[in-house]
mmCIF file of C-alpha atoms in Angstrom:
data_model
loop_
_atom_site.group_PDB
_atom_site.id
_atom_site.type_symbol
_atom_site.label_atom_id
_atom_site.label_comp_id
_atom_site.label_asym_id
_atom_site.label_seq_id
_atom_site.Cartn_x
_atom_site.Cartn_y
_atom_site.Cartn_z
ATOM 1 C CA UNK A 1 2.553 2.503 -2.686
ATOM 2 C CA UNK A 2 0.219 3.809 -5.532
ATOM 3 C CA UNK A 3 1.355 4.312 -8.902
ATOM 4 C CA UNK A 4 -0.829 5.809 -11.478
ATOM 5 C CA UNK A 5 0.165 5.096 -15.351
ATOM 6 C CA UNK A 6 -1.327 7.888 -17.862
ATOM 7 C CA UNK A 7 -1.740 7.859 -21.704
ATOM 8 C CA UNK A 8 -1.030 9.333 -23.838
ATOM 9 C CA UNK A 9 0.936 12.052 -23.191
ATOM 10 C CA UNK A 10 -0.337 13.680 -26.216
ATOM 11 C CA UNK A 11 -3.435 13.101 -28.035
ATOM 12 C CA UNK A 12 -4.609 15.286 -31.067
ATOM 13 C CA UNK A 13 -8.562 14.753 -32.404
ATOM 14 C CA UNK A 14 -10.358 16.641 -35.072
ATOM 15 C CA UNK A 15 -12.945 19.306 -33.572
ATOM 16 C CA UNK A 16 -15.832 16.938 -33.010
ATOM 17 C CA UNK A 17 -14.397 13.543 -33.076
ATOM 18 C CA UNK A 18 -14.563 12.039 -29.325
ATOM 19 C CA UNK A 19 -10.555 11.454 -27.442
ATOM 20 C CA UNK A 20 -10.112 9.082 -24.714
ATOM 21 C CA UNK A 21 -7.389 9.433 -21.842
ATOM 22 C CA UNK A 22 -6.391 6.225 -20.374
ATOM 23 C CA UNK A 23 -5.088 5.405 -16.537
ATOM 24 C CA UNK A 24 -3.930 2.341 -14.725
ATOM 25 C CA UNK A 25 -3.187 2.546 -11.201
ATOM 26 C CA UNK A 26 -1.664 -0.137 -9.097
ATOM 27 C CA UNK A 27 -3.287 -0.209 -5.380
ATOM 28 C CA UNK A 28 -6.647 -2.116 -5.523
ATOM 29 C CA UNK A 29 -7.422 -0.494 -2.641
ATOM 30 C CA UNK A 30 -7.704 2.721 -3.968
ATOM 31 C CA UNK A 31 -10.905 3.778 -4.397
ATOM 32 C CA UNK A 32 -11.459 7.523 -5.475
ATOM 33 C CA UNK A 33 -10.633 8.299 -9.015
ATOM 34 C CA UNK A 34 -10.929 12.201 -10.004
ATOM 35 C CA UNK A 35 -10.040 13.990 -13.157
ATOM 36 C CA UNK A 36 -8.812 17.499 -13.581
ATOM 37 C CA UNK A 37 -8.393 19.784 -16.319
ATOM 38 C CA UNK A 38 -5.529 22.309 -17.138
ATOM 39 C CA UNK A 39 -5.848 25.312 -18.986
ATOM 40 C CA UNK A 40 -2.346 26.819 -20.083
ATOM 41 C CA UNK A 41 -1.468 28.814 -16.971
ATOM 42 C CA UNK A 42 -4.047 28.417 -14.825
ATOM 43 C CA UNK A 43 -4.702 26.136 -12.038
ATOM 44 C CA UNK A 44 -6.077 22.433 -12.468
ATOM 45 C CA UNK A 45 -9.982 22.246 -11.889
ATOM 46 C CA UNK A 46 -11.668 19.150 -11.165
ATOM 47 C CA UNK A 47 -13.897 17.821 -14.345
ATOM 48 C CA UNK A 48 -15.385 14.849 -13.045
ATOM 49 C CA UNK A 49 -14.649 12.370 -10.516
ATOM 50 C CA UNK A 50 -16.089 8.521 -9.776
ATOM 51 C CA UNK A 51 -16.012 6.430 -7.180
ATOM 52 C CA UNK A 52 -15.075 2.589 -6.497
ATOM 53 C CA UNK A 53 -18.993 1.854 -5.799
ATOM 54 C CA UNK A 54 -20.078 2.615 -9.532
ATOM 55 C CA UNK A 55 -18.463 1.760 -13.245
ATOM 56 C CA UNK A 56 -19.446 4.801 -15.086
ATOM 57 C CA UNK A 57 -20.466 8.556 -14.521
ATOM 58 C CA UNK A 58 -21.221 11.066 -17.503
ATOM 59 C CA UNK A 59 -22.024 14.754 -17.077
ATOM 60 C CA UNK A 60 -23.127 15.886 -20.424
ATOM 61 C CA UNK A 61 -19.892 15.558 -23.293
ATOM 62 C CA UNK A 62 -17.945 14.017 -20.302
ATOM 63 C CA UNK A 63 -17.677 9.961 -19.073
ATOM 64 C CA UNK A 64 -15.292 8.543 -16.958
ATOM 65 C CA UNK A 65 -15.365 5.376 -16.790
ATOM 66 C CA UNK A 66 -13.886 2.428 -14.329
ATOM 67 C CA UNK A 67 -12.755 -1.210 -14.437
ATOM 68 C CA UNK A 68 -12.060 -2.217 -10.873
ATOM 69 C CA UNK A 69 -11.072 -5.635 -12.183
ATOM 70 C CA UNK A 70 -8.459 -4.654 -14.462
ATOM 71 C CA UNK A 71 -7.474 -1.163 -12.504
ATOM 72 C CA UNK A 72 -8.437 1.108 -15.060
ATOM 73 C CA UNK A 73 -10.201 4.450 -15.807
ATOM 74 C CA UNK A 74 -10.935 6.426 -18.627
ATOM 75 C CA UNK A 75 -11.670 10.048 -19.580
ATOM 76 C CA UNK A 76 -13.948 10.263 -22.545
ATOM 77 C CA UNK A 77 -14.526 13.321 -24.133
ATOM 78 C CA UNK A 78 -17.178 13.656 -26.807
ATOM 79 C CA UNK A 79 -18.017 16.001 -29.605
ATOM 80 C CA UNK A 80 -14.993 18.185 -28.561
ATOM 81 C CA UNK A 81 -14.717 21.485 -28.772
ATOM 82 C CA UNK A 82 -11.704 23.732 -29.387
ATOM 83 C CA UNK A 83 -11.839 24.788 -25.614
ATOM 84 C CA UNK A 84 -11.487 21.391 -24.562
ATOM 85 C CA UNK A 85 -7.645 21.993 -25.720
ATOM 86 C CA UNK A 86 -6.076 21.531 -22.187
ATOM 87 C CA UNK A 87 -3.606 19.156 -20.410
ATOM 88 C CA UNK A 88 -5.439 16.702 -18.169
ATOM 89 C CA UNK A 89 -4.782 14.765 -15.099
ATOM 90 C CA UNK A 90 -5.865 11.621 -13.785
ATOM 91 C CA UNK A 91 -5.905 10.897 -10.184
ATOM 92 C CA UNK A 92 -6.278 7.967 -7.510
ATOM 93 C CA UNK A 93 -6.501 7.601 -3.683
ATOM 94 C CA UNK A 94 -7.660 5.325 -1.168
ATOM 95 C CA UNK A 95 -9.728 8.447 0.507
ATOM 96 C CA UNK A 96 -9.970 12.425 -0.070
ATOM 97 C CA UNK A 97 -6.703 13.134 0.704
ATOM 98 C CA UNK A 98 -3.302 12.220 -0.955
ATOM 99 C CA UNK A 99 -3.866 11.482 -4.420
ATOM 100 C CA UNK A 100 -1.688 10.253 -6.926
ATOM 101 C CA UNK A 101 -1.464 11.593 -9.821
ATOM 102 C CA UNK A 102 -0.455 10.460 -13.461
ATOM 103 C CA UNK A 103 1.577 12.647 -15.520
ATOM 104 C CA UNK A 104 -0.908 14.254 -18.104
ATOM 105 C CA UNK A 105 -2.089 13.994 -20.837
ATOM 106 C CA UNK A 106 -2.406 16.970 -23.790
ATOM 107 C CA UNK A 107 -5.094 17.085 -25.342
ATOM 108 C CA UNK A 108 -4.651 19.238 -29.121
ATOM 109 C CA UNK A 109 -8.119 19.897 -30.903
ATOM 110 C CA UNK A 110 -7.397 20.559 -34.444
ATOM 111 C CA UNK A 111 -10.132 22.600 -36.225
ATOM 112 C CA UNK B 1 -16.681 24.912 -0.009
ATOM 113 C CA UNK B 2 -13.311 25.753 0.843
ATOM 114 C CA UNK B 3 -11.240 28.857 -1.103
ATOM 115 C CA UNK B 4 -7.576 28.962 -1.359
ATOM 116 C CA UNK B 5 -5.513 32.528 -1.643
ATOM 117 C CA UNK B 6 -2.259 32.097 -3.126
ATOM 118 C CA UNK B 7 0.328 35.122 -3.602
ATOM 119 C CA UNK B 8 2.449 36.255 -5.255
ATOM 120 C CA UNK B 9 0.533 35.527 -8.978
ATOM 121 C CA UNK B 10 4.305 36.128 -10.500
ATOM 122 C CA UNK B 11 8.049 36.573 -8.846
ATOM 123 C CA UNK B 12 11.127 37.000 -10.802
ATOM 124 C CA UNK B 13 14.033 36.475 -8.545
ATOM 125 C CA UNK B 14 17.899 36.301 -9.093
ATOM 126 C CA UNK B 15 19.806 33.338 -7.877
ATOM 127 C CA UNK B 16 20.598 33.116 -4.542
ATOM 128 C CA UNK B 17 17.843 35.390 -3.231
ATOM 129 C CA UNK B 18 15.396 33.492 -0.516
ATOM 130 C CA UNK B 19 11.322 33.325 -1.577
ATOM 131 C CA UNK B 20 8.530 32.896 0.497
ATOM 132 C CA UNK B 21 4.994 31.997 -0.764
ATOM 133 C CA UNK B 22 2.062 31.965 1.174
ATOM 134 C CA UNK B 23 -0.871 30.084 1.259
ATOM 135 C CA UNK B 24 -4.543 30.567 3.240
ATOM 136 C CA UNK B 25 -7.653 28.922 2.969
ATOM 137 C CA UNK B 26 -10.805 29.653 4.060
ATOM 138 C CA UNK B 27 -14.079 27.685 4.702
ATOM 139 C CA UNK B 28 -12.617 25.398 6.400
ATOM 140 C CA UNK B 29 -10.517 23.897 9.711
ATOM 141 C CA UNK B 30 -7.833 21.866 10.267
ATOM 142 C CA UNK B 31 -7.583 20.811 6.634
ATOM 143 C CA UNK B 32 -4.312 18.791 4.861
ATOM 144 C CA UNK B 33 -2.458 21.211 2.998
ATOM 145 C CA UNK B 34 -0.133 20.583 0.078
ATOM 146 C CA UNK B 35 2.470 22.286 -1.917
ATOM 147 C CA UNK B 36 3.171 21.691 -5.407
ATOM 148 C CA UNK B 37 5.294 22.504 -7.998
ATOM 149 C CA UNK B 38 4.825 21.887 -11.699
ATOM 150 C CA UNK B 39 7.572 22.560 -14.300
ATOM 151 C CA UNK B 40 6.682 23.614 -18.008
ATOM 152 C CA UNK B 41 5.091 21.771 -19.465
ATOM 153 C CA UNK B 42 5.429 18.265 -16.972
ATOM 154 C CA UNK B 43 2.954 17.021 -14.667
ATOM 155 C CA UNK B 44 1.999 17.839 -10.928
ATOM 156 C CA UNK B 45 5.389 16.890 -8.381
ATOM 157 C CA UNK B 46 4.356 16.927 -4.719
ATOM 158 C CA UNK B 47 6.542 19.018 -2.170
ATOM 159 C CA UNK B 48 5.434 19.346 1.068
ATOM 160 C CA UNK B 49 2.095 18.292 2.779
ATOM 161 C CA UNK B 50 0.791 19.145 6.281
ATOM 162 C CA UNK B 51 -1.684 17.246 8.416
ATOM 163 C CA UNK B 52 -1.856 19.969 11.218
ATOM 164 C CA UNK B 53 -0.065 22.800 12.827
ATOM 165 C CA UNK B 54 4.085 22.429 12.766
ATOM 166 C CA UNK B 55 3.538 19.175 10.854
ATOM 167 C CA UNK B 56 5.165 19.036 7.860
ATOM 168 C CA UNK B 57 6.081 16.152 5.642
ATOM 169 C CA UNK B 58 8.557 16.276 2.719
ATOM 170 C CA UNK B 59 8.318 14.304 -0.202
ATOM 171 C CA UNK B 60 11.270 15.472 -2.344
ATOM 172 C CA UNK B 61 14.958 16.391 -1.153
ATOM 173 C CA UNK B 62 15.617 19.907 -2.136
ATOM 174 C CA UNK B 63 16.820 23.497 -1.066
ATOM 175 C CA UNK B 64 13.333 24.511 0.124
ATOM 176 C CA UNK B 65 11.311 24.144 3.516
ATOM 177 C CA UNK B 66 7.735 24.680 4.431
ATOM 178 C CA UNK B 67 5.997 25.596 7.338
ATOM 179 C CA UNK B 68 2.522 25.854 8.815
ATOM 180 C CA UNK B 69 2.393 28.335 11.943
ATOM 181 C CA UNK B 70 -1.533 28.759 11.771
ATOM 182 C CA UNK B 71 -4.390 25.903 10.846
ATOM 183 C CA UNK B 72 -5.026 27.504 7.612
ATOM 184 C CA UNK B 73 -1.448 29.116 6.251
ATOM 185 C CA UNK B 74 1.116 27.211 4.970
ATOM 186 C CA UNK B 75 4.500 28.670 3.683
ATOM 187 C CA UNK B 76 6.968 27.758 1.084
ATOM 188 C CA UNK B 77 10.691 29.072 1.629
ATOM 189 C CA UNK B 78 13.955 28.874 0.396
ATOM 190 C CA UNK B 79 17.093 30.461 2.065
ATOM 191 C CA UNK B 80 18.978 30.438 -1.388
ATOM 192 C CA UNK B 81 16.829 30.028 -4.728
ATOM 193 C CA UNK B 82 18.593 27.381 -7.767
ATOM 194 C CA UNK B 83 17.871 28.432 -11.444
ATOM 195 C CA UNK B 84 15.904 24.636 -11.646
ATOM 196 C CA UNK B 85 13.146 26.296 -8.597
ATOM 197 C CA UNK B 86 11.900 28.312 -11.690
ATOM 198 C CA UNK B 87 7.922 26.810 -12.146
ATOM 199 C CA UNK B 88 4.796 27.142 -10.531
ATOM 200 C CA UNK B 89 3.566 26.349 -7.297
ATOM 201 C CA UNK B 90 0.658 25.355 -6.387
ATOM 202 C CA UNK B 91 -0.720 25.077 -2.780
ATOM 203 C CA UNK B 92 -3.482 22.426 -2.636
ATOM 204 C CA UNK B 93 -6.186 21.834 -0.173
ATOM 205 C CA UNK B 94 -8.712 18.110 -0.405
ATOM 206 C CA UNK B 95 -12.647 18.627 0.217
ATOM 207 C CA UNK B 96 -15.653 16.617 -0.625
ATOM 208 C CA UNK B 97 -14.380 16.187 -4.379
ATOM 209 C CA UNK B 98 -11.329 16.036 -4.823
ATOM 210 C CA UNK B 99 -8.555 19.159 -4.544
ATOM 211 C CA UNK B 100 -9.125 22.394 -4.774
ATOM 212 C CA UNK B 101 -6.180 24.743 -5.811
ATOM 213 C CA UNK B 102 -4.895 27.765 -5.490
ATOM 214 C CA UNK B 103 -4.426 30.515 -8.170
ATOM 215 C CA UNK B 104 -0.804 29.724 -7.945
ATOM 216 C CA UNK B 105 2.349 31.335 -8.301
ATOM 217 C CA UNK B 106 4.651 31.483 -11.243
ATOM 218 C CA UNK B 107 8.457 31.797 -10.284
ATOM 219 C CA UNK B 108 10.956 32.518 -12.476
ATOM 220 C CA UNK B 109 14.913 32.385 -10.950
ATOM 221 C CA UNK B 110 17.057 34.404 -13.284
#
């Protein structure tokens, strides 16, 4: 079955600097890659999301993007900002339904 | 777009004691359902999913049981609560991107 590698588990950035969450994931069938973000007690909420048909998808300081090739997607972040503090969660599945889901990733912004 | 309603928020509950938590969505019909449960500070571990009425699917071996006796509630329940079911739960339900989550529910066994 799927299996969906996340790194780092912690990643600290200067306020401003850009981070970059990585994923692997193992079914080359899969072909719906979402990405959530975790606020300290509250539920995850989706960020952005891409599919198998494009490479890259940005919504304003946010990019994911997607090597089908090498079975990998990233989360860049840009400019952050302390409220970008959060865990976040990478995601695959071959539809809408079950994904899989990596294991997190913190993400510290030090002012 | 679908909305999930999730209750309890919080339950403190001794060891022992049995739990229910209930789950509804709205907006939508005959949707796959999904319970999670994260620990502090760890990542998302999947519970129980349902694909319809009465069907339920477990993913991990463990002292609690779910059910789904209408098209949009699903229940989480335990007969006798472990000091490790302490965490919170989420109840998940897929749409046209990706999950959408409830408010969850943060359970503390004592």
């Amino acid at each position: 079955g799927e299996n969906v590698e996340q790194h780092p588990s912690t990643l600290s950035v200067q306020e401003g600097d850009s981070a970059v969450i990585k994923c692997t994931y193992s079914d080359s069938a899969s072909n719906y890659f979402p990405w959530y973000k975790q606020e300290l007690g509250k539920r995850p909420q989706l960020i952005i999301d891409i599919r198998s048909n494009v490479g890259e998808k940005k919504d304003q300081r946010i990019a994911v993007t997607l090597n089908k090739t090498a079975k990998h997607f990233s989360l860049h972040i840009t400019e952050t900002q302390p409220e970008d503090s959060a865990v976040y969660f990478c995601a695959a599945s071959k539809s809408n339904y079950q994904l899989i889901w990596g294991a997190g990733t913190k993400l510290i912004i030090k002012p | 777009s679908q909305t999930i309603h999730q209750w309890p928020a919080t339950l403190v509950q001794p060891v022992g004691s049995p739990l229910s938590l209930e789950c509804t969505v709205e907006g939508t019909s005959n949707p796959n359902l999904y319970w999670y449960r994260q620990a502090a500070g760890r990542g998302l571990q999947l519970l129980f999913y349902s694909v319809g009425i009465g069907q339920i699917s477990s993913e991990v071996p463990q002292n609690l049981s779910a059910s789904r006796p209408q098209d949009r509630q699903f229940i989480l329940s335990s007969k006798k609560l472990l000091l490790s079911d302490s965490g919170f739960y989420l109840c998940a339900c897929p749409g046209d991107h990706g999950y959408t989550f409830g408010s969850g529910t943060r359970l503390t066994v004592v």
